[in-house]
Coordinates of C-alpha atoms in Angstrom, one line a residue:
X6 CA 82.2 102.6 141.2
X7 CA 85.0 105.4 140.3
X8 CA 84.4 107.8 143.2
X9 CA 88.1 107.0 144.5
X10 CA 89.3 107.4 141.3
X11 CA 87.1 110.9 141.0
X12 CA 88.5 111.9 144.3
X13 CA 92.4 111.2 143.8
X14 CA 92.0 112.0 140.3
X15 CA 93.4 109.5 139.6
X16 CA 93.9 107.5 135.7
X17 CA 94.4 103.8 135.6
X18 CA 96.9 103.5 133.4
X19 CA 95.8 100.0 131.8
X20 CA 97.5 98.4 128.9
X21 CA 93.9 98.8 126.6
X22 CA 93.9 102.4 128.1
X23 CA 96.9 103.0 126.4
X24 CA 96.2 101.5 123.4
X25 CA 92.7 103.4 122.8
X26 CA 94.3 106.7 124.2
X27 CA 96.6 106.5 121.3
X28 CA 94.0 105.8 118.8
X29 CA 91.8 109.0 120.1
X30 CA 94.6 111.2 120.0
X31 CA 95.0 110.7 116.8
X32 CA 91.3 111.3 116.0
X33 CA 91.8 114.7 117.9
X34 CA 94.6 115.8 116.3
X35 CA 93.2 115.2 112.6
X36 CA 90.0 117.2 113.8
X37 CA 92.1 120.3 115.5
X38 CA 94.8 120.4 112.5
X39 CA 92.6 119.6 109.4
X40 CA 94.7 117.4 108.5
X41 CA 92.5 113.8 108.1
X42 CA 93.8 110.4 107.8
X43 CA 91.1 107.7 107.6
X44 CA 93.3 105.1 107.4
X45 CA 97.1 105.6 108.1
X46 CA 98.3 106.7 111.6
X47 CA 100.4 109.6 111.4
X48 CA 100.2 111.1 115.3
X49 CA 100.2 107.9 117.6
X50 CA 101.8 104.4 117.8
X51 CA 105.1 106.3 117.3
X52 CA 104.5 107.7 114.0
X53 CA 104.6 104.4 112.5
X54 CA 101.9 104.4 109.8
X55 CA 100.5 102.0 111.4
X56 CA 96.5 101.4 110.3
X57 CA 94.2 100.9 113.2
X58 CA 91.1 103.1 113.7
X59 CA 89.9 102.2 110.0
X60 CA 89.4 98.8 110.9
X61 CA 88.4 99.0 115.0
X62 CA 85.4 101.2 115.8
X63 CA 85.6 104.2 113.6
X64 CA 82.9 106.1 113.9
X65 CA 83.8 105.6 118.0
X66 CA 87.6 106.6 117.2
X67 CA 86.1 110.2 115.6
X68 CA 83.8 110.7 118.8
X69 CA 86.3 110.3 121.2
X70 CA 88.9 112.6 119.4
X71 CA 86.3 115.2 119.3
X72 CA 85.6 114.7 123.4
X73 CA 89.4 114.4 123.7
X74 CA 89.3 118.1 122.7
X75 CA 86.5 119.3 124.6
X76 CA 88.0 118.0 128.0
X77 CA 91.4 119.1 127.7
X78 CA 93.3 115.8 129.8
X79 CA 93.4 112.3 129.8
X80 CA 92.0 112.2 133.6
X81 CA 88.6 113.8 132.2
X82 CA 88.7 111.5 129.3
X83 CA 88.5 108.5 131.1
X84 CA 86.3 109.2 133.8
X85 CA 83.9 110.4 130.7
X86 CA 84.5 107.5 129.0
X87 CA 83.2 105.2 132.1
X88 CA 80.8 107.7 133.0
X89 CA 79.2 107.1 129.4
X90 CA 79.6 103.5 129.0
X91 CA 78.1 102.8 132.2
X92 CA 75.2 105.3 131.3
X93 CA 74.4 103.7 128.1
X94 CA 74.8 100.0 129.6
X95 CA 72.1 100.8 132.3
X96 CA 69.7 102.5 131.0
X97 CA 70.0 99.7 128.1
X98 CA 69.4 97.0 130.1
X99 CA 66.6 98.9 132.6
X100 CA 64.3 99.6 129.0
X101 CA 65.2 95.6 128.1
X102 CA 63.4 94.8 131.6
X103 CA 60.5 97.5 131.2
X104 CA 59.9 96.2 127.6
X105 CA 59.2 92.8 129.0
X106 CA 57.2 93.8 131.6
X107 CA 59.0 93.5 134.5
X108 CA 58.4 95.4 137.8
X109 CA 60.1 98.9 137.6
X110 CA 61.9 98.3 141.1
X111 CA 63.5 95.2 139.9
X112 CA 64.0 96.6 136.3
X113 CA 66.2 99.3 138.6
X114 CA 68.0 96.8 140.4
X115 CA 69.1 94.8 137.5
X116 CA 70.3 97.4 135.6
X117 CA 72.6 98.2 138.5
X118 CA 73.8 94.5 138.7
X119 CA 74.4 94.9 135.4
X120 CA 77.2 97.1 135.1
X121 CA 78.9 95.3 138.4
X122 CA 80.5 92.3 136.7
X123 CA 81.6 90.9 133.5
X124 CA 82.5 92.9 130.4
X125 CA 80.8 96.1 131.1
X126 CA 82.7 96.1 134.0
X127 CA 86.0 95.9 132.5
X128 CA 85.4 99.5 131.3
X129 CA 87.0 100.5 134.9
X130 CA 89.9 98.6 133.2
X131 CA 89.2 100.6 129.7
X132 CA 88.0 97.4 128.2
X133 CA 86.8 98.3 125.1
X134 CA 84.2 95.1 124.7
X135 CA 82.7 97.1 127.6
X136 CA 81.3 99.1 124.5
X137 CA 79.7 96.4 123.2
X138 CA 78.5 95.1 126.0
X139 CA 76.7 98.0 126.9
X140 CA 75.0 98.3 123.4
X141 CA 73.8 94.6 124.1
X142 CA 70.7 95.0 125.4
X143 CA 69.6 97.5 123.0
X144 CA 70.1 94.5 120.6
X145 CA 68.6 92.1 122.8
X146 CA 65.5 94.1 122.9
X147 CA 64.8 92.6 118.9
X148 CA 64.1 88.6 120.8
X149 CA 61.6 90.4 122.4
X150 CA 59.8 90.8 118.9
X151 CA 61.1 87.7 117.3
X152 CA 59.4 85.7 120.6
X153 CA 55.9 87.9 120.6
X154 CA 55.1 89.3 118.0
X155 CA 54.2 86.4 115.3
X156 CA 53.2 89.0 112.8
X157 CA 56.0 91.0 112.5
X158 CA 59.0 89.4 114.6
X159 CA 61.5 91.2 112.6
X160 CA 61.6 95.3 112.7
X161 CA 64.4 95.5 109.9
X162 CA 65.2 99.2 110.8
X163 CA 65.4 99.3 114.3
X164 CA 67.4 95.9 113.9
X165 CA 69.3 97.6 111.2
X166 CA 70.1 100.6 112.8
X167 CA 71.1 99.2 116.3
X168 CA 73.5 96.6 114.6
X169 CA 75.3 99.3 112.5
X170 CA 76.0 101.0 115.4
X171 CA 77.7 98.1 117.4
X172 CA 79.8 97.4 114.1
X173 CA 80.8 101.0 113.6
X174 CA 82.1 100.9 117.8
X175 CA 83.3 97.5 118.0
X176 CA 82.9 94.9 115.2
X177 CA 83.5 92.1 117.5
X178 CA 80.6 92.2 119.6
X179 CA 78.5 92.2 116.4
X180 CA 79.5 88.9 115.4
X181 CA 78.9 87.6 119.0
X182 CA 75.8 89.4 119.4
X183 CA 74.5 88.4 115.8
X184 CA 75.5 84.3 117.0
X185 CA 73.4 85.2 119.8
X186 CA 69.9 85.8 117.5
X187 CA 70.5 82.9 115.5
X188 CA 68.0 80.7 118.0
X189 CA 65.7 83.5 118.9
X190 CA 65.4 83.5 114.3
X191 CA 65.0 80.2 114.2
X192 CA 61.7 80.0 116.5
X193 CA 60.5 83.0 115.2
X194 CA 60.4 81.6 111.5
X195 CA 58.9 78.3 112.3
X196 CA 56.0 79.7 114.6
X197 CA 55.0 83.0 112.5
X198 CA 52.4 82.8 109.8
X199 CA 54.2 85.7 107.5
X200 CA 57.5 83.6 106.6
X201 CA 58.0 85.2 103.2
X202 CA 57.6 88.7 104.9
X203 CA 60.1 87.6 107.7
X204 CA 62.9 86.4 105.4
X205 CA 62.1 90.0 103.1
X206 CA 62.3 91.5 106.3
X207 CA 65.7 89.7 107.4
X208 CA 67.5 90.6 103.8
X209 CA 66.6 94.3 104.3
X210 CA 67.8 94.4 107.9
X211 CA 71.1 93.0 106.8
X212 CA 71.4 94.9 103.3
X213 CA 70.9 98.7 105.4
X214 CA 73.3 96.8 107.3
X215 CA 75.6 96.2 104.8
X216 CA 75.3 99.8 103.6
X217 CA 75.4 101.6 106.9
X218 CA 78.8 99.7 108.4
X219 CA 80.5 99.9 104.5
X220 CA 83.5 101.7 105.6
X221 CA 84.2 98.9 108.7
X222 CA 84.0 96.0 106.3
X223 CA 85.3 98.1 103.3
X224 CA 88.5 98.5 105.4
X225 CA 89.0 95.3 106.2
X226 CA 88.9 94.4 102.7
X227 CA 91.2 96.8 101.6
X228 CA 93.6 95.8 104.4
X229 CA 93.5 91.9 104.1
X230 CA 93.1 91.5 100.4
X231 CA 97.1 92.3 99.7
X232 CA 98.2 92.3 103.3
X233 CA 99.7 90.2 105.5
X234 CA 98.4 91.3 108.7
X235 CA 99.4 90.4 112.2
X236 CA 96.6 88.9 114.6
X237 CA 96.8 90.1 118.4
X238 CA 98.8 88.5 121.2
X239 CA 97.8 84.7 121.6
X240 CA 96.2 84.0 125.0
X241 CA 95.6 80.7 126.3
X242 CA 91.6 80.3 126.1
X243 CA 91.4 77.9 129.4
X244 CA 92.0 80.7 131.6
X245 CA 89.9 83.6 130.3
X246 CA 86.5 81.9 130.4
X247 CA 83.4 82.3 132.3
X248 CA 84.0 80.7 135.9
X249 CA 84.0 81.5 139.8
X250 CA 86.4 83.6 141.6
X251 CA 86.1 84.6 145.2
X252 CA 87.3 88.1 145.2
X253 CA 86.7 89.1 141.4
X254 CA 83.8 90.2 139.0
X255 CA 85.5 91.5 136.3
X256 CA 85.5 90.0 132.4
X257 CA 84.4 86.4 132.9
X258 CA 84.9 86.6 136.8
X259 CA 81.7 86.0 138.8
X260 CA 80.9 86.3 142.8
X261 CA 79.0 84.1 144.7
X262 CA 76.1 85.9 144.6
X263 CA 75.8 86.0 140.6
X264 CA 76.3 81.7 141.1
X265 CA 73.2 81.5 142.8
X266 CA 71.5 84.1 140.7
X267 CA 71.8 81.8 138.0
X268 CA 71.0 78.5 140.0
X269 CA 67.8 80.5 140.7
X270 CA 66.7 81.6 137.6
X271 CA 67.7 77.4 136.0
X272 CA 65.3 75.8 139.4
X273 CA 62.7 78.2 138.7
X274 CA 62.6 78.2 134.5
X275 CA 62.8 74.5 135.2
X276 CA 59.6 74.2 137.5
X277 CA 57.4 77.0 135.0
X278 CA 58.3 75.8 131.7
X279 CA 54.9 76.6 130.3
X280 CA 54.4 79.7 132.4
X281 CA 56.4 82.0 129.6
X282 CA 57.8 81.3 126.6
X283 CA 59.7 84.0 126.6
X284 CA 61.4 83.7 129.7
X285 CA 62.0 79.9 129.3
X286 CA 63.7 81.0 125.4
X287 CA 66.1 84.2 127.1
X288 CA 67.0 81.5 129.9
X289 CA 68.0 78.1 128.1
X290 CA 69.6 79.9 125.4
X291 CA 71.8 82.4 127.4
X292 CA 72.5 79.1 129.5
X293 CA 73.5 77.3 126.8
X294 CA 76.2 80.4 125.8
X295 CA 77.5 80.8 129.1
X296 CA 78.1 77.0 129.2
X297 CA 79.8 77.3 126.4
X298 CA 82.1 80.4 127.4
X299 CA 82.6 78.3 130.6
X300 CA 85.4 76.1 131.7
X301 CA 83.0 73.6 131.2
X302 CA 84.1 73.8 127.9
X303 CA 86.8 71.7 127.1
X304 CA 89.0 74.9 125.6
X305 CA 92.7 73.5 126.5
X306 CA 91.8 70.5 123.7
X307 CA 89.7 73.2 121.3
X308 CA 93.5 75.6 121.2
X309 CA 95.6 72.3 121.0
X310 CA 93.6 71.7 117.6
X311 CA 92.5 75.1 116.3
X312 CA 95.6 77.4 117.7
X313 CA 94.4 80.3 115.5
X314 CA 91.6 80.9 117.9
X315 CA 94.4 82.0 120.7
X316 CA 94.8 85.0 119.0
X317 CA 91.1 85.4 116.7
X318 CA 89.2 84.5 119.7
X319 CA 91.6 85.4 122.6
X320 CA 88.7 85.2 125.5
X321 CA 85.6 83.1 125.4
X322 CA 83.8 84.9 127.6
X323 CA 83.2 86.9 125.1
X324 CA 80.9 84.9 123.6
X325 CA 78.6 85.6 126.7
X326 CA 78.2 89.5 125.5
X327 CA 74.6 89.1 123.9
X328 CA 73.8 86.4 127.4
X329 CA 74.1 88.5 130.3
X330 CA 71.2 90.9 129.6
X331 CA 69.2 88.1 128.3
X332 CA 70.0 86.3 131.8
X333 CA 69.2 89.1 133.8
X334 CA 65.9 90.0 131.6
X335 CA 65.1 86.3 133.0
X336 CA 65.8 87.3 136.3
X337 CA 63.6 89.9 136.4
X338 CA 60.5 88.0 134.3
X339 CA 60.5 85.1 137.2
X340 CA 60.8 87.6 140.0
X341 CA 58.0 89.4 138.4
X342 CA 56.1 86.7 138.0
X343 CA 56.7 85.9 141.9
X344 CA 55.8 89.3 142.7
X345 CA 52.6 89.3 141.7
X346 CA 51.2 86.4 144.1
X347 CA 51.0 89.4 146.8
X348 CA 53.1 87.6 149.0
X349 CA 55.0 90.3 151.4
X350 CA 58.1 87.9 152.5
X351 CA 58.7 87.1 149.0
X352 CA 58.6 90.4 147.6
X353 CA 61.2 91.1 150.4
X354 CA 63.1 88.0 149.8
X355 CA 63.6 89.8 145.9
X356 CA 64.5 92.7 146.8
X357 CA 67.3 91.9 149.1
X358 CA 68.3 89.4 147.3
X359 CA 69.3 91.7 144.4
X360 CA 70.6 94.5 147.1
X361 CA 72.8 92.0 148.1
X362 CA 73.5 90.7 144.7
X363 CA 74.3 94.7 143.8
X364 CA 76.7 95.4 146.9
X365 CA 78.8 92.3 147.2
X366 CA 79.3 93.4 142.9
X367 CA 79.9 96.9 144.2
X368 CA 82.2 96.3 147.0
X369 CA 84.7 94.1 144.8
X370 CA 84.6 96.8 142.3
X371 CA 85.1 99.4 144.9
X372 CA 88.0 97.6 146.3
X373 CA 89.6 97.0 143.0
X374 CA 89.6 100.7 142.1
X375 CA 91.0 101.9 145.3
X376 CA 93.5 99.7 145.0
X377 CA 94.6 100.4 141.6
X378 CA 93.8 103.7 142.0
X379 CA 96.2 103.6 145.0
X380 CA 99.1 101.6 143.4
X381 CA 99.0 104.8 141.0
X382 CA 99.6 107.1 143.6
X383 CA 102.2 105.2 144.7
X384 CA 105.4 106.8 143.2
X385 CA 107.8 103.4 144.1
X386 CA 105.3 101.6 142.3
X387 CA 106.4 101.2 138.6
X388 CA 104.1 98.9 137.0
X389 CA 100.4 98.6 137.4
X390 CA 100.1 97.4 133.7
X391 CA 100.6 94.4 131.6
X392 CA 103.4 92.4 130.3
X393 CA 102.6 94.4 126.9
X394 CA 103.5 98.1 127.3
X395 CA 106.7 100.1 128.2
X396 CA 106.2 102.6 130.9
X397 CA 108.6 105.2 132.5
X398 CA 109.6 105.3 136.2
X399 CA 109.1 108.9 136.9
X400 CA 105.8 108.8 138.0
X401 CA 105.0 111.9 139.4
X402 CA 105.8 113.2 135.7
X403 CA 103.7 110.6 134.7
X404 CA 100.7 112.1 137.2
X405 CA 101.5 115.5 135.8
X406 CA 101.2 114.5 132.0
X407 CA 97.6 112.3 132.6
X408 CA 96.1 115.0 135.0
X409 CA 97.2 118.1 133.1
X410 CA 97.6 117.4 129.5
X411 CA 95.7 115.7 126.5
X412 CA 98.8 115.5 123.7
X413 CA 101.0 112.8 122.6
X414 CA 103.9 113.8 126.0
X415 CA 102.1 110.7 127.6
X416 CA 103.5 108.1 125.0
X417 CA 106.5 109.3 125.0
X418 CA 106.1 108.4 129.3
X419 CA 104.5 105.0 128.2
X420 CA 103.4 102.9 125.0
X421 CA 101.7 100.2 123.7
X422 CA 103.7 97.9 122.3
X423 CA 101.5 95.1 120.8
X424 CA 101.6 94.9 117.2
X425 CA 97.7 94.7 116.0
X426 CA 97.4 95.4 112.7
X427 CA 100.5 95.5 111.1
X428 CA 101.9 94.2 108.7
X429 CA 104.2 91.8 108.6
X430 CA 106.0 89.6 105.6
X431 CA 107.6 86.8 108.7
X432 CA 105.9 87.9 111.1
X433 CA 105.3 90.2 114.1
X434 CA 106.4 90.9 117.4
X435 CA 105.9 93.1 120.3
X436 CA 109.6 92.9 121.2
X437 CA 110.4 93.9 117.2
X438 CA 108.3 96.6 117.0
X439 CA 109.6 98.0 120.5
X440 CA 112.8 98.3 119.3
X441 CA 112.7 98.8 115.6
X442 CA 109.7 101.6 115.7
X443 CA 108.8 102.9 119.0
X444 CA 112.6 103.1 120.4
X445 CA 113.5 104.7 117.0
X446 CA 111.4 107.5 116.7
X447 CA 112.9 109.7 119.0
X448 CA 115.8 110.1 116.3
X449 CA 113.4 111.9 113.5
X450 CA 111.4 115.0 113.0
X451 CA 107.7 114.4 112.3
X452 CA 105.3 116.1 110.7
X453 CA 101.9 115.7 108.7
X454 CA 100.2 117.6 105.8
X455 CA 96.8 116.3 104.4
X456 CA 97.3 112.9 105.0
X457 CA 100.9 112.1 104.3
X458 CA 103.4 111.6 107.1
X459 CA 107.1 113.5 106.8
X460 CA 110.1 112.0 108.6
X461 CA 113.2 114.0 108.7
X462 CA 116.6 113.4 109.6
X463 CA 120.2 114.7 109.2
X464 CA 123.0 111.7 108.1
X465 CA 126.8 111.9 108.5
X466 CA 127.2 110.2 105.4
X467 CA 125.7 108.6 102.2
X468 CA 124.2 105.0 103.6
X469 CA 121.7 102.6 103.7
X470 CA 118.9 103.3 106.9
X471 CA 116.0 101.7 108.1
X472 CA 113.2 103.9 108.6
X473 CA 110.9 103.6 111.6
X474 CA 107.5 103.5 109.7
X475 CA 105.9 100.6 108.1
X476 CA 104.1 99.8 104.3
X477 CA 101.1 98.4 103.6
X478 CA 100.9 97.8 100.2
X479 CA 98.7 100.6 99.5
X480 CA 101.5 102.9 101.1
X481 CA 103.4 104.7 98.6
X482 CA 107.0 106.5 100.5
X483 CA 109.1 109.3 98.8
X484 CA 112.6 109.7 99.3
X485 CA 114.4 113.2 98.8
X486 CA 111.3 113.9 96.2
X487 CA 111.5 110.6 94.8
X488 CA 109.2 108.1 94.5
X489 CA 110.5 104.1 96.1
X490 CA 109.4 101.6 93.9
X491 CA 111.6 98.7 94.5
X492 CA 112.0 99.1 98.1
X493 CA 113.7 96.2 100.3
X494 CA 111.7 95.6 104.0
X495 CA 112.4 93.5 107.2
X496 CA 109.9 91.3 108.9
X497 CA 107.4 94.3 109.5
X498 CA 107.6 95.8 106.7
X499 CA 109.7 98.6 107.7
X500 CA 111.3 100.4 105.0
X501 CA 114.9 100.4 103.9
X502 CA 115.9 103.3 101.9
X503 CA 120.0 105.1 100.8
X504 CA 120.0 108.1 102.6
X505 CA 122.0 111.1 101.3
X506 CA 124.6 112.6 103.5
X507 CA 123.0 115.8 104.8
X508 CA 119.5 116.3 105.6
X509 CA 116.6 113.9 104.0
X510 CA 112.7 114.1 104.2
X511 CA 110.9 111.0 103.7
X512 CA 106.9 111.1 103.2
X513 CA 104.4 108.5 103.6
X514 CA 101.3 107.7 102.3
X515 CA 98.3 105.4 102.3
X516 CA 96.6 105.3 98.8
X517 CA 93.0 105.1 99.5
X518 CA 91.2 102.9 97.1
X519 CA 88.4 105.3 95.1

């Protein structure tokens, strides 16, 4: 899937890869100086103050800075990145199949379709849902409990311990993937004898929880409860659900071949209701989700009445996350189940069907790579990312800087210019933050001690400026050795302070709550 990447070493230079590149650099930086800041930004997203990793995958944000280090460039770091994720998302979903007792060969081929299309896929595009996605069928592997085993259908530690960890890389796919066992819950609580052990069960799953992902939802409470914070970019939900498209597999995207994989697995759950629970459960209800992050969905009247959900939501095909492996654990129970009536054309009926399944996945992914890979190596091609980041037309310098190096010279070549996360007392923009933060830094001197943030700059005279950082209300900013307390701020909470006429040092810093 990246060998033409490997081989022209080569970095696709998405607008989420700059975005998480960013958030890992600053992660390295605080681990090589010493100098730790959980919660305000002082090395990326131009020295803004910006909060981020404290509310987006932390534990994830310290893991990558650390590998950031080890690897020495950006090129490594990715390909590492989608080496991992695509590790962890196959091997995931082979033990779903083996757990289930699906044929090994099968349980193989599967996993392979599984990190072809949809949103493990969009790792090649640094995705970060890819993340969650890939963790997904570790999760998925608690139905198989809450279906079979009637006694016990809820392990509260391994349930515990494999939701934490989703929350702790990305908190969306927790919520989806939580949605997801609702149904699987529901069943298991009406048909088990031990109901009072299941619900004690269920409350210490979700207390270790609770305990284990503290800092993610402690963050967001510190963040939300006195701040206005600004949502990401709107996105109209019609287009970014789960459909056909000839020539793409990527996010919601599906090929031919994973069309009639699905009418397959509907004909034959339909004709062998009885002949496993289980599979007839995985099937309907991943059905049911993928209908529902479908363009069957009616989404163009669901935005018109709850427009929030442009920007909360963004993509239904999310909502799929926890579906595909349980689809594709489906797949494999029925083809199994086929398997084992020792008939030699069906068997090879199977197994090509999958191989083809697997290469037409593989070839549109191939294709899609060398052909990013190649509008990268292209130096009159300028813009091989989205609408919202800035990006420099050198780009051999641009080559240099992602092959060679792992510091902050890349955002000066290119930058991220969405505003997630900040704070706002209007509101947000991408085009205000461009101009007032990013495009301002280059005037000021930067640098950080423990966790407070020093900007320094020389005026010609005594006069009011506008400082290129913004305040949360747990921020506290010092001027010349003084404390601001009554401090006036523009739409994104950017500072304005009287400068002296000479040199000034302003400091930053976010008061953590004890």
């Amino acid at each position: 899937m990246i060998r033409f990447q490997i081989l022209n070493h080569a970095v696709l230079l998405t607008s989420d890869a700059l975005l998480h590149f960013q958030r890992f650099y600053d992660t390295s930086m605080q681990i090589k100086t010493g100098n730790f800041s959980y919660f305000q930004t002082n090395l990326a997203f131009g020295h803004s103050g910006r909060i981020f990793n404290a509310v987006y995958g932390p534990f994830l944000a310290y893991i990558g800075g650390f590998l950031l280090l080890l690897v020495h460039n950006w090129f490594n770091f990715q390909i590492l990145t989608v080496f991992t994720v695509l590790l962890i998302a196959g091997i995931g979903m082979y033990r779903l199949a083996l757990k289930a007792n699906v044929d090994e060969v099968i349980a193989i081929l599967l996993a392979l379709i599984y990190l072809q299309f949809g949103i493990v896929a969009g790792i090649l595009h640094f995705n970060f849902m890819a993340w969650g996605a890939a963790l997904a069928p570790y999760a998925m592997m608690q139905v198989l409990y809450m279906i079979n085993d009637e006694r016990k259908p809820i392990l509260w530690l391994s349930l515990a311990l494999i939701m934490s960890l989703i929350a702790q890389v990305h908190l969306l796919s927790t919520v989806y993937i939580a949605c997801t066992f609702v149904p699987f819950a529901i069943y298991a609580l009406v048909k088990t004898s031990a109901k009072k052990q299941m619900i004690i069960d269920f409350f210490k799953a979700l207390g270790t929880t609770l305990v284990l992902t503290a800092n993610v939802w402690g963050g967001l409470l510190v963040l939300y409860s006195h701040n206005k914070i600004s949502l990401p970019n709107q996105y109209n939900l019609y287009y970014h659900v789960v459909k056909y498209k000839k020539f793409i597999n990527l996010h919601g995207f599906l090929l031919i071949s994973m069309v009639l994989l699905l009418v397959f697995q509907l004909i034959y759950v339909l004709t062998h209701l009885r002949e496993s629970v289980l599979n007839t459960m995985v099937t309907i209800i991943a059905l049911v989700i993928l209908l529902l992050a479908s363009s069957l969905m009616p989404w163009a009247q669901i935005q018109a009445h709850f427009p929030s959900l442009k920007s909360s939501l963004q993509f239904p095909y999310r909502l799929a996350v926890g579906a595909w492996p349980l689809i594709l654990l489906g797949v494999g129970i029925s083809m199994t189940n086929l398997m084992k009536k020792k008939d030699k054309l069906t068997d090879v009926l199977i197994i090509v069907g999958l191989v083809l399944t697997f290469s037409q996945n593989l070839s549109v992914n191939y294709a899609i790579n060398r052909q990013r890979t190649l509008e990268f190596l292209d130096p009159n091609y300028v813009v091989i990312i989205q609408k919202y980041s800035k990006i420099t037309k050198h780009r051999k310098k641009l080559q240099h800087i992602l092959r060679y190096t792992n510091n902050d010279s890349l955002f000066k070549a290119g930058n991220h210019t969405e505003p997630d996360y900040l704070p706002y007392t209007k509101h947000a923009s991408n085009v205000t933050y461009q101009k007032k933060i990013l495009d301002q830094a280059k005037h000021y001197h930067y640098h950080v001690k423990g966790n407070k943030l020093f900007l320094t700059w020389n005026s010609k005279k005594a006069k009011m400026k506008m400082l290129p950082i913004v305040m949360y209300h747990q921020s506290r900013l010092t001027l010349n050795g003084k404390l601001q307390t009554k401090l006036k701020q523009n739409t994104i909470t950017q500072p304005i302070v009287k400068a002296k006429k000479g040199r000034n040092i302003a400091s930053l810093q976010f008061i953590t709550p004890i």
